[in-house]
Amino acid sequence: MWYSTTRMNSLALASETTVPVSNQAKPRPRFSTARRPFSR
């Protein structure tokens, strides 16, 4: 039981760390591409 809970916690931590990074990485290129036409 304890081993399974620690495994779930590690999986939750991994998902929490990977999700925000991907979310932050996606809007960055979108904003840069959106700024290019606006600047032109």
Coordinates of N, CA and C in Angstrom, one line a residue:
M1 N 0.9 -1.2 0.0 CA 0.0 0.0 0.0 C 0.9 1.3 0.0
W2 N 1.8 1.3 0.9 CA 2.7 2.5 1.0 C 3.5 2.7 -0.3
Y3 N 4.0 1.6 -0.8 CA 4.8 1.7 -2.0 C 4.0 2.2 -3.2
S4 N 2.7 1.8 -3.3 CA 1.8 2.2 -4.4 C 1.5 3.7 -4.2
T5 N 1.3 4.1 -3.0 CA 1.0 5.5 -2.7 C 2.2 6.4 -3.1
T6 N 3.4 6.0 -2.8 CA 4.6 6.8 -3.1 C 4.7 6.8 -4.7
R7 N 4.4 5.7 -5.3 CA 4.5 5.6 -6.8 C 3.5 6.6 -7.4
M8 N 2.3 6.6 -6.8 CA 1.2 7.6 -7.3 C 1.7 9.0 -7.1
N9 N 2.3 9.3 -5.9 CA 2.8 10.6 -5.6 C 3.8 11.1 -6.6
S10 N 4.8 10.2 -6.9 CA 5.8 10.5 -7.9 C 5.3 10.7 -9.3
L11 N 4.2 9.9 -9.6 CA 3.6 10.1 -11.0 C 2.9 11.4 -11.0
A12 N 2.2 11.8 -9.9 CA 1.5 13.1 -9.8 C 2.5 14.2 -9.9
L13 N 3.6 14.1 -9.2 CA 4.6 15.2 -9.3 C 5.2 15.3 -10.7
A14 N 5.4 14.2 -11.3 CA 6.0 14.2 -12.7 C 5.0 14.9 -13.6
S15 N 3.7 14.5 -13.5 CA 2.7 15.1 -14.4 C 2.6 16.6 -14.1
E16 N 2.6 17.0 -12.8 CA 2.5 18.4 -12.5 C 3.7 19.2 -13.0
T17 N 4.8 18.6 -13.0 CA 6.0 19.4 -13.5 C 6.1 19.4 -15.0
T18 N 5.6 18.4 -15.7 CA 5.6 18.3 -17.1 C 4.5 19.1 -17.8
V19 N 3.3 19.1 -17.1 CA 2.2 19.9 -17.7 C 2.4 21.4 -17.8
P20 N 2.8 22.0 -16.7 CA 3.0 23.5 -16.8 C 4.1 23.8 -17.8
V21 N 5.1 23.0 -17.9 CA 6.2 23.3 -18.8 C 5.7 23.3 -20.2
S22 N 4.9 22.3 -20.6 CA 4.4 22.2 -21.9 C 3.4 23.4 -22.2
N23 N 2.6 23.7 -21.2 CA 1.7 24.8 -21.3 C 2.4 26.2 -21.5
Q24 N 3.5 26.4 -20.8 CA 4.3 27.6 -21.0 C 5.0 27.6 -22.3
A25 N 5.5 26.5 -22.8 CA 6.2 26.4 -24.0 C 5.3 26.6 -25.2
K26 N 4.1 26.2 -25.1 CA 3.2 26.4 -26.3 C 2.8 27.9 -26.5
P27 N 2.4 28.6 -25.5 CA 2.0 30.0 -25.7 C 3.1 30.9 -26.2
R28 N 4.3 30.6 -25.8 CA 5.5 31.4 -26.1 C 5.7 31.5 -27.6
P29 N 5.7 30.4 -28.4 CA 5.9 30.6 -29.9 C 4.6 31.2 -30.5
R30 N 3.5 31.0 -29.9 CA 2.2 31.6 -30.4 C 2.3 33.1 -30.3
F31 N 2.7 33.6 -29.1 CA 2.8 35.0 -28.9 C 3.9 35.6 -29.8
S32 N 5.0 34.9 -30.0 CA 6.0 35.5 -30.9 C 5.5 35.6 -32.3
T33 N 4.8 34.6 -32.7 CA 4.3 34.6 -34.1 C 3.2 35.6 -34.3
A34 N 2.4 35.8 -33.2 CA 1.3 36.8 -33.2 C 1.9 38.2 -33.2
R35 N 3.0 38.4 -32.6 CA 3.7 39.7 -32.5 C 4.3 40.1 -33.9
R36 N 4.8 39.1 -34.6 CA 5.5 39.4 -35.9 C 4.5 40.1 -36.8
P37 N 3.3 39.5 -37.1 CA 2.4 40.2 -38.0 C 1.9 41.6 -37.5
F38 N 1.8 41.7 -36.2 CA 1.3 42.9 -35.6 C 2.4 44.0 -35.8
S39 N 3.6 43.6 -35.6 CA 4.7 44.6 -35.8 C 4.8 45.0 -37.3
R40 N 4.5 44.1 -38.2 CA 4.6 44.4 -39.6 C 3.4 45.3 -39.9

